[in-house]
């Protein structure tokens, strides 16, 4: 039985790694890893394969960057040839990026089964390209693996349900975090960056909604410059954001560093006072690490990190952000608990379910 696993961007690699490892234990699954090439810089791609021990992709479509439609079309044209040539029994997609939707749609048009890992997340903000991707992929998929009961409810309200279709398995991103936590402790990144534990905050910023519109970007940087007056901020910068800073000649008072590898980044977060981010996965990782997280957005598709975890959605609201920063610095911020089934075993559950379905 041939299973094709799809990855394309940085956060996909941490999700695909434990799934591949778990599927490998069932020797009747022949696995083929396809990298779409949506992310291609070494520090957004290659480093994660090396650190997480993911086998080199069997095929790299080498698609690269472009507009949404261009990128999706390129992935679809190229992956269709692979699907027709190899005729997989199942295609596994993760997350909500352009590579995810393009491969899921192409597979279903060829009547190939699709499993979606991290299904059912909804920000209810249809201006986010990821939200559109999530909706379409979930409606196309045959098997949907969810990280929380709330995600199951979202699917139910859209008419997607069934004991043999939607499975609450936990979180594969957390499988990777728990597996690599000890290794990450050995990272020398604090020494390299000359940072002291708990004396800095980590920032990541790359969402289209935050960085592509000049107004939002200017407002965001002005708020972050105000936070910098209270605590040093370190920001591993995404190339999309760097380009916007340069193009618009935006000066920031906080420290920008190159994008980090997985182990260094986990170490950086674990030793920080708090994290500010617009990423999805980082909201989940901080919840498990017990580090306060301020999500610099108007919504989150991961509400379990707010109800159970250490996350707060701040909106682009200076007063709110600064008051939350004060709470953290004064030890008044909430603590959290680990969400149900985020126990490092999600990938094993997925492999077992797929094995039961296809054996
Ligand atoms: C993509 C995902 C986003 C995810 C993020 C993780 C979509 C719609 N967006 O956003 O959901 O959170 O990945 O990082 O799929 N670039 C480089 N080098 C690279 C890749 C990109 O310099 O290796 C630059 C290019 O200028 C490119 C821009 O970053 O145009 C954006 O890349 P793209 O893959 O389109 O979207 P991301 O912002 O990375």
Short mmCIF file of C-alpha atoms and ligand atoms in Angstrom, two decimals:
data_model
loop_
_atom_site.label_atom_id
_atom_site.label_comp_id
_atom_site.label_asym_id
_atom_site.label_seq_id
_atom_site.Cartn_x
_atom_site.Cartn_y
_atom_site.Cartn_z
CA UNK A 1 0.00 0.00 0.00
CA UNK A 2 1.56 3.30 -1.12
CA UNK A 3 1.18 6.37 1.09
CA UNK A 4 2.38 9.75 -0.18
CA UNK A 5 3.12 12.31 2.53
CA UNK A 6 3.18 15.98 1.57
CA UNK A 7 5.24 18.74 3.14
CA UNK A 8 6.07 22.19 1.84
CA UNK A 9 6.76 24.80 4.51
CA UNK A 10 8.68 25.07 7.76
CA UNK A 11 5.89 24.08 10.19
CA UNK A 12 4.96 21.06 8.04
CA UNK A 13 8.28 19.35 8.71
CA UNK A 14 7.78 19.07 12.49
CA UNK A 15 4.33 17.58 11.84
CA UNK A 16 5.31 15.09 9.16
CA UNK A 17 8.39 13.78 11.06
CA UNK A 18 6.59 11.81 13.82
CA UNK A 19 3.87 10.62 11.44
CA UNK A 20 6.45 9.09 9.10
CA UNK A 21 8.20 7.47 12.00
CA UNK A 22 4.98 5.93 13.31
CA UNK A 23 3.83 4.75 9.87
CA UNK A 24 7.21 3.13 9.19
CA UNK A 25 6.55 0.64 11.99
CA UNK A 26 3.79 -0.87 9.83
CA UNK A 27 5.94 -2.43 7.16
CA UNK A 28 3.06 -2.89 4.71
CA UNK A 29 2.93 0.88 4.22
CA UNK A 30 5.31 1.99 1.48
CA UNK A 31 6.04 5.67 2.17
CA UNK A 32 6.93 8.35 -0.34
CA UNK A 33 7.77 11.84 0.94
CA UNK A 34 7.10 14.74 -1.40
CA UNK A 35 8.38 18.26 -0.63
CA UNK A 36 6.57 20.85 -2.75
CA UNK A 37 9.42 23.35 -2.38
CA UNK A 38 7.07 26.11 -1.16
CA UNK A 39 9.85 26.88 1.33
CA UNK A 40 13.29 26.47 -0.19
CA UNK A 41 15.83 28.48 1.86
CA UNK A 42 18.06 26.14 3.83
CA UNK A 43 17.16 27.80 7.13
CA UNK A 44 13.42 27.35 6.47
CA UNK A 45 13.71 23.80 5.17
CA UNK A 46 16.93 21.75 5.07
CA UNK A 47 17.93 22.38 8.69
CA UNK A 48 14.68 20.81 9.92
CA UNK A 49 15.26 17.60 7.96
CA UNK A 50 18.71 17.29 9.47
CA UNK A 51 17.67 18.06 13.05
CA UNK A 52 14.50 15.99 13.10
CA UNK A 53 16.00 13.03 11.26
CA UNK A 54 13.41 13.19 8.48
CA UNK A 55 14.53 11.21 5.44
CA UNK A 56 15.47 13.34 2.45
CA UNK A 57 12.29 13.89 0.38
CA UNK A 58 11.93 11.28 -2.37
CA UNK A 59 10.71 14.05 -4.65
CA UNK A 60 11.04 17.83 -4.46
CA UNK A 61 8.66 19.70 -6.75
CA UNK A 62 10.78 22.86 -6.44
CA UNK A 63 7.79 25.16 -6.73
CA UNK A 64 9.04 28.21 -4.82
CA UNK A 65 7.31 31.51 -4.12
CA UNK A 66 4.59 33.36 -6.02
CA UNK A 67 1.04 34.62 -5.66
CA UNK A 68 -1.48 32.27 -4.05
CA UNK A 69 -2.99 31.21 -7.38
CA UNK A 70 0.37 30.81 -9.10
CA UNK A 71 1.82 28.76 -6.25
CA UNK A 72 -1.25 26.52 -5.94
CA UNK A 73 -1.38 25.97 -9.71
CA UNK A 74 2.32 25.05 -9.89
CA UNK A 75 1.97 22.54 -7.05
CA UNK A 76 -1.15 21.05 -8.64
CA UNK A 77 0.42 20.63 -12.07
CA UNK A 78 3.51 18.96 -10.65
CA UNK A 79 1.89 16.77 -8.00
CA UNK A 80 -0.71 15.52 -10.49
CA UNK A 81 2.06 13.94 -12.55
CA UNK A 82 3.42 12.18 -9.45
CA UNK A 83 -0.02 10.93 -8.42
CA UNK A 84 -0.75 9.61 -11.93
CA UNK A 85 2.63 7.95 -12.16
CA UNK A 86 2.70 6.38 -8.68
CA UNK A 87 -1.06 5.84 -8.04
CA UNK A 88 -0.97 6.12 -4.22
CA UNK A 89 -3.64 4.51 -2.05
CA UNK A 90 -3.55 7.42 0.36
CA UNK A 91 -2.22 10.99 0.43
CA UNK A 92 -1.49 12.54 3.84
CA UNK A 93 -1.51 16.33 4.15
CA UNK A 94 -0.82 18.42 7.26
CA UNK A 95 -1.73 21.94 8.33
CA UNK A 96 -3.31 24.70 6.29
CA UNK A 97 -0.81 26.05 3.78
CA UNK A 98 -1.03 26.39 0.01
CA UNK A 99 0.79 23.08 -0.49
CA UNK A 100 -1.83 21.36 1.69
CA UNK A 101 -4.85 22.51 -0.32
CA UNK A 102 -3.19 22.03 -3.71
CA UNK A 103 -2.24 18.42 -3.05
CA UNK A 104 -5.53 17.51 -1.36
CA UNK A 105 -7.58 18.91 -4.26
CA UNK A 106 -5.43 17.22 -6.90
CA UNK A 107 -5.62 13.88 -5.10
CA UNK A 108 -9.39 13.95 -4.73
CA UNK A 109 -9.88 14.82 -8.42
CA UNK A 110 -8.00 11.60 -9.13
CA UNK A 111 -10.22 9.73 -6.62
CA UNK A 112 -7.33 9.14 -4.23
CA UNK A 113 -8.04 8.97 -0.48
CA UNK A 114 -6.86 11.98 1.53
CA UNK A 115 -6.09 12.17 5.25
CA UNK A 116 -5.80 15.62 6.82
CA UNK A 117 -3.77 15.98 9.98
CA UNK A 118 -4.65 19.03 12.13
CA UNK A 119 -8.19 19.21 10.74
CA UNK A 120 -11.10 21.25 12.05
CA UNK A 121 -9.22 24.38 13.13
CA UNK A 122 -11.20 27.54 12.41
CA UNK A 123 -10.35 31.19 13.03
CA UNK A 124 -13.66 32.18 11.39
CA UNK A 125 -11.69 34.85 9.56
CA UNK A 126 -12.06 34.26 5.83
CA UNK A 127 -9.54 36.95 5.03
CA UNK A 128 -6.82 34.55 6.20
CA UNK A 129 -5.63 32.43 3.27
CA UNK A 130 -5.04 29.60 5.74
CA UNK A 131 -8.71 29.63 6.81
CA UNK A 132 -9.84 29.11 3.22
CA UNK A 133 -7.31 26.30 2.87
CA UNK A 134 -8.56 24.64 6.07
CA UNK A 135 -12.20 24.74 5.02
CA UNK A 136 -11.58 23.30 1.56
CA UNK A 137 -9.16 20.59 2.73
CA UNK A 138 -11.49 19.45 5.51
CA UNK A 139 -14.44 19.21 3.15
CA UNK A 140 -12.39 17.16 0.69
CA UNK A 141 -10.71 14.79 3.11
CA UNK A 142 -11.73 11.20 3.78
CA UNK A 143 -10.06 11.00 7.18
CA UNK A 144 -9.69 13.96 9.51
CA UNK A 145 -7.37 13.89 12.50
CA UNK A 146 -8.13 16.57 15.07
CA UNK A 147 -6.14 18.10 17.95
CA UNK A 148 -9.07 19.09 20.20
CA UNK A 149 -12.75 18.34 20.73
CA UNK A 150 -13.55 21.91 19.68
CA UNK A 151 -12.13 21.16 16.24
CA UNK A 152 -14.53 18.21 16.03
CA UNK A 153 -17.40 20.54 16.88
CA UNK A 154 -16.34 22.96 14.11
CA UNK A 155 -16.42 20.07 11.64
CA UNK A 156 -19.76 18.81 12.96
CA UNK A 157 -21.38 22.22 12.38
CA UNK A 158 -20.12 22.09 8.78
CA UNK A 159 -21.66 18.65 8.31
CA UNK A 160 -18.43 16.69 8.61
CA UNK A 161 -18.69 13.88 11.14
CA UNK A 162 -18.70 10.14 11.57
CA UNK A 163 -16.87 7.63 13.76
CA UNK A 164 -14.90 6.38 10.78
CA UNK A 165 -14.06 9.82 9.46
CA UNK A 166 -13.13 12.24 12.27
CA UNK A 167 -10.62 11.08 14.88
CA UNK A 168 -9.49 12.97 18.01
CA UNK A 169 -5.86 11.90 18.22
CA UNK A 170 -3.92 14.75 19.86
CA UNK A 171 -1.26 16.94 18.34
CA UNK A 172 1.59 15.72 16.14
CA UNK A 173 3.48 19.02 16.54
CA UNK A 174 3.59 18.28 20.27
CA UNK A 175 4.84 14.73 19.55
CA UNK A 176 7.90 16.37 18.00
CA UNK A 177 8.26 18.90 20.82
CA UNK A 178 8.17 16.26 23.56
CA UNK A 179 10.55 14.00 21.67
CA UNK A 180 13.12 16.77 21.14
CA UNK A 181 12.76 18.79 24.33
CA UNK A 182 15.80 17.29 26.05
CA UNK A 183 17.95 17.66 22.95
CA UNK A 184 16.84 21.30 22.68
CA UNK A 185 18.01 21.96 26.25
CA UNK A 186 21.56 21.39 25.04
CA UNK A 187 21.38 24.14 22.42
CA UNK A 188 23.95 26.90 22.85
CA UNK A 189 21.71 29.58 21.38
CA UNK A 190 21.54 31.74 24.53
CA UNK A 191 25.31 31.88 24.70
CA UNK A 192 25.55 32.57 20.95
CA UNK A 193 23.10 35.46 21.21
CA UNK A 194 24.47 36.61 24.56
CA UNK A 195 21.09 36.31 26.29
CA UNK A 196 20.20 35.60 29.90
CA UNK A 197 17.39 33.23 30.89
CA UNK A 198 14.05 34.98 31.53
CA UNK A 199 15.50 38.38 30.63
CA UNK A 200 14.08 38.61 27.14
CA UNK A 201 10.91 38.06 25.11
CA UNK A 202 10.70 36.18 21.80
CA UNK A 203 8.81 37.60 18.84
CA UNK A 204 7.75 35.98 15.56
CA UNK A 205 5.77 37.82 12.93
CA UNK A 206 4.93 36.69 9.43
CA UNK A 207 1.16 36.56 8.87
CA UNK A 208 0.01 38.20 5.68
CA UNK A 209 -2.63 40.15 7.66
CA UNK A 210 0.01 41.61 9.97
CA UNK A 211 2.94 42.30 7.66
CA UNK A 212 1.64 42.84 4.12
CA UNK A 213 -0.43 45.95 4.82
CA UNK A 214 1.74 48.94 5.59
CA UNK A 215 -0.75 50.36 8.14
CA UNK A 216 -0.82 47.17 10.22
CA UNK A 217 2.93 46.72 9.96
CA UNK A 218 3.61 50.27 11.14
CA UNK A 219 1.11 49.98 13.98
CA UNK A 220 2.53 46.62 15.00
CA UNK A 221 6.14 47.81 15.04
CA UNK A 222 5.23 50.92 17.02
CA UNK A 223 3.54 48.70 19.69
CA UNK A 224 6.53 46.34 19.73
CA UNK A 225 8.93 49.25 20.10
CA UNK A 226 6.92 50.21 23.21
CA UNK A 227 7.23 46.65 24.56
CA UNK A 228 10.98 46.80 23.91
CA UNK A 229 11.15 49.66 26.46
CA UNK A 230 10.02 47.13 29.11
CA UNK A 231 12.01 44.06 28.09
CA UNK A 232 14.49 43.11 25.35
CA UNK A 233 12.82 41.47 22.39
CA UNK A 234 14.56 38.96 20.12
CA UNK A 235 12.90 38.28 16.78
CA UNK A 236 14.04 35.51 14.42
CA UNK A 237 12.77 37.14 11.29
CA UNK A 238 10.78 35.45 8.52
CA UNK A 239 11.96 36.44 5.01
CA UNK A 240 8.48 37.74 4.14
CA UNK A 241 8.64 40.19 7.07
CA UNK A 242 12.25 41.16 6.42
CA UNK A 243 11.34 42.12 2.85
CA UNK A 244 8.47 44.30 4.08
CA UNK A 245 10.70 46.04 6.66
CA UNK A 246 13.30 46.77 3.99
CA UNK A 247 10.87 47.81 1.27
CA UNK A 248 9.08 50.24 3.57
CA UNK A 249 12.26 51.42 5.36
CA UNK A 250 10.76 50.51 8.73
CA UNK A 251 13.16 50.83 11.63
CA UNK A 252 12.62 48.67 14.68
CA UNK A 253 14.10 49.11 18.16
CA UNK A 254 14.13 45.39 18.92
CA UNK A 255 16.69 42.82 17.87
CA UNK A 256 16.27 40.98 14.58
CA UNK A 257 18.14 37.72 14.08
CA UNK A 258 18.22 35.15 11.29
CA UNK A 259 15.55 32.36 11.30
CA UNK A 260 16.59 29.63 13.74
CA UNK A 261 16.61 25.86 13.45
CA UNK A 262 14.15 23.81 15.49
CA UNK A 263 16.27 22.95 18.54
CA UNK A 264 17.65 26.48 18.93
CA UNK A 265 14.19 27.98 18.61
CA UNK A 266 12.65 25.64 21.20
CA UNK A 267 15.51 26.50 23.54
CA UNK A 268 15.05 30.22 22.92
CA UNK A 269 11.31 30.00 23.71
CA UNK A 270 11.77 27.74 26.74
CA UNK A 271 14.15 30.18 28.42
CA UNK A 272 12.24 33.34 27.56
CA UNK A 273 10.02 35.41 29.86
CA UNK A 274 7.24 35.27 27.26
CA UNK A 275 6.54 34.90 23.55
CA UNK A 276 4.68 37.21 21.17
CA UNK A 277 3.62 35.66 17.90
CA UNK A 278 1.17 35.48 15.03
CA UNK A 279 2.10 31.88 14.25
CA UNK A 280 -0.27 28.98 14.90
CA UNK A 281 2.09 26.26 16.09
CA UNK A 282 3.93 28.54 18.52
CA UNK A 283 0.69 29.11 20.45
CA UNK A 284 0.57 25.35 20.96
CA UNK A 285 4.25 24.89 21.80
CA UNK A 286 4.23 27.68 24.43
CA UNK A 287 1.18 26.08 26.04
CA UNK A 288 3.08 22.82 26.47
CA UNK A 289 6.28 24.60 27.56
CA UNK A 290 4.26 26.66 30.10
CA UNK A 291 5.55 29.94 28.66
CA UNK A 292 3.14 32.92 28.47
CA UNK A 293 2.11 33.64 24.89
CA UNK A 294 0.56 36.82 23.49
CA UNK A 295 -1.00 36.13 20.11
CA UNK A 296 -0.77 39.35 18.12
CA UNK A 297 -3.93 38.76 16.10
CA UNK A 298 -7.68 39.33 16.29
CA UNK A 299 -8.46 35.64 16.55
CA UNK A 300 -7.01 32.19 16.91
CA UNK A 301 -7.93 28.93 15.22
CA UNK A 302 -6.43 27.22 18.29
CA UNK A 303 -8.77 28.32 21.14
CA UNK A 304 -7.75 25.38 23.33
CA UNK A 305 -4.44 27.21 23.90
CA UNK A 306 -6.48 30.06 25.40
CA UNK A 307 -9.06 28.04 27.38
CA UNK A 308 -6.54 25.48 28.66
CA UNK A 309 -3.12 26.90 27.94
CA UNK A 310 -0.95 29.97 28.44
CA UNK A 311 -2.15 31.92 25.42
CA UNK A 312 -4.05 35.21 25.16
CA UNK A 313 -5.28 36.81 21.92
CA UNK A 314 -4.37 40.49 22.18
CA UNK A 315 -5.74 42.12 19.02
CA UNK A 316 -3.58 44.87 17.55
CA UNK A 317 -4.31 46.91 20.67
CA UNK A 318 -1.40 48.72 22.29
CA UNK A 319 -3.05 49.21 25.69
CA UNK A 320 -4.06 45.57 25.89
CA UNK A 321 -0.67 44.28 24.81
CA UNK A 322 1.25 46.50 27.23
CA UNK A 323 -1.05 45.63 30.12
CA UNK A 324 -0.56 41.90 29.43
CA UNK A 325 3.20 42.43 29.26
CA UNK A 326 3.01 44.17 32.67
CA UNK A 327 1.01 41.25 34.09
CA UNK A 328 3.66 38.82 32.88
CA UNK A 329 6.54 40.91 34.23
CA UNK A 330 4.74 41.26 37.58
CA UNK A 331 3.99 37.54 37.83
CA UNK A 332 0.22 38.06 37.44
CA UNK A 333 -0.30 36.24 34.15
CA UNK A 334 -2.39 33.07 34.05
CA UNK A 335 -0.88 29.60 34.14
CA UNK A 336 -2.23 26.79 32.01
CA UNK A 337 -2.62 23.06 31.71
CA UNK A 338 -1.75 20.68 28.90
CA UNK A 339 -4.71 20.07 26.55
CA UNK A 340 -6.24 16.62 26.40
CA UNK A 341 -4.22 14.04 24.44
CA UNK A 342 -1.25 16.35 23.83
CA UNK A 343 0.88 13.58 25.23
CA UNK A 344 3.33 12.77 22.45
CA UNK A 345 1.31 9.84 21.11
CA UNK A 346 -0.82 11.46 18.39
CA UNK A 347 1.23 10.00 15.52
CA UNK A 348 1.03 6.49 16.96
CA UNK A 349 -2.75 6.86 17.20
CA UNK A 350 -2.92 8.05 13.59
CA UNK A 351 -0.78 5.14 12.36
CA UNK A 352 -2.94 2.64 14.23
CA UNK A 353 -6.18 4.10 12.86
CA UNK A 354 -4.85 4.09 9.28
CA UNK A 355 -3.56 0.58 9.73
CA UNK A 356 -6.98 -0.62 10.95
CA UNK A 357 -8.64 1.08 7.95
CA UNK A 358 -6.32 -0.22 5.24
CA UNK A 359 -5.09 -3.62 6.47
C1 LIG B 1 3.50 30.14 4.57
C2 LIG B 1 2.05 29.75 4.86
C3 LIG B 1 1.70 30.14 6.28
C4 LIG B 1 2.67 29.55 7.26
C5 LIG B 1 4.09 29.93 6.86
C6 LIG B 1 5.11 29.31 7.76
C7 LIG B 1 0.47 29.83 2.98
C8 LIG B 1 -0.68 30.58 2.42
N1 LIG B 1 1.12 30.45 3.97
O1 LIG B 1 3.59 31.55 4.70
O2 LIG B 1 0.40 29.69 6.60
O3 LIG B 1 2.36 29.99 8.56
O4 LIG B 1 4.34 29.51 5.52
O5 LIG B 1 6.36 29.94 7.61
O6 LIG B 1 0.75 28.75 2.54
N2 LIG B 1 10.41 33.17 1.13
C9 LIG B 1 11.79 33.11 1.13
N3 LIG B 1 12.36 31.87 1.27
C10 LIG B 1 11.63 30.72 1.38
C11 LIG B 1 10.23 30.82 1.36
C12 LIG B 1 9.64 32.06 1.25
O7 LIG B 1 12.50 34.11 1.04
O8 LIG B 1 12.21 29.63 1.51
C13 LIG B 1 9.80 34.53 1.00
C14 LIG B 1 9.41 34.86 -0.40
O9 LIG B 1 9.58 36.20 -0.59
C15 LIG B 1 7.92 34.56 -0.40
C16 LIG B 1 7.52 34.92 1.00
O10 LIG B 1 8.63 34.56 1.81
O11 LIG B 1 7.26 35.29 -1.36
C17 LIG B 1 6.30 34.19 1.48
O12 LIG B 1 6.46 32.78 1.34
P1 LIG B 1 5.14 31.87 1.21
O13 LIG B 1 5.52 30.45 1.23
O14 LIG B 1 4.32 32.33 0.06
O15 LIG B 1 4.32 32.23 2.50
P2 LIG B 1 4.78 32.33 4.03
O16 LIG B 1 4.64 33.74 4.47
O17 LIG B 1 6.07 31.65 4.27
#
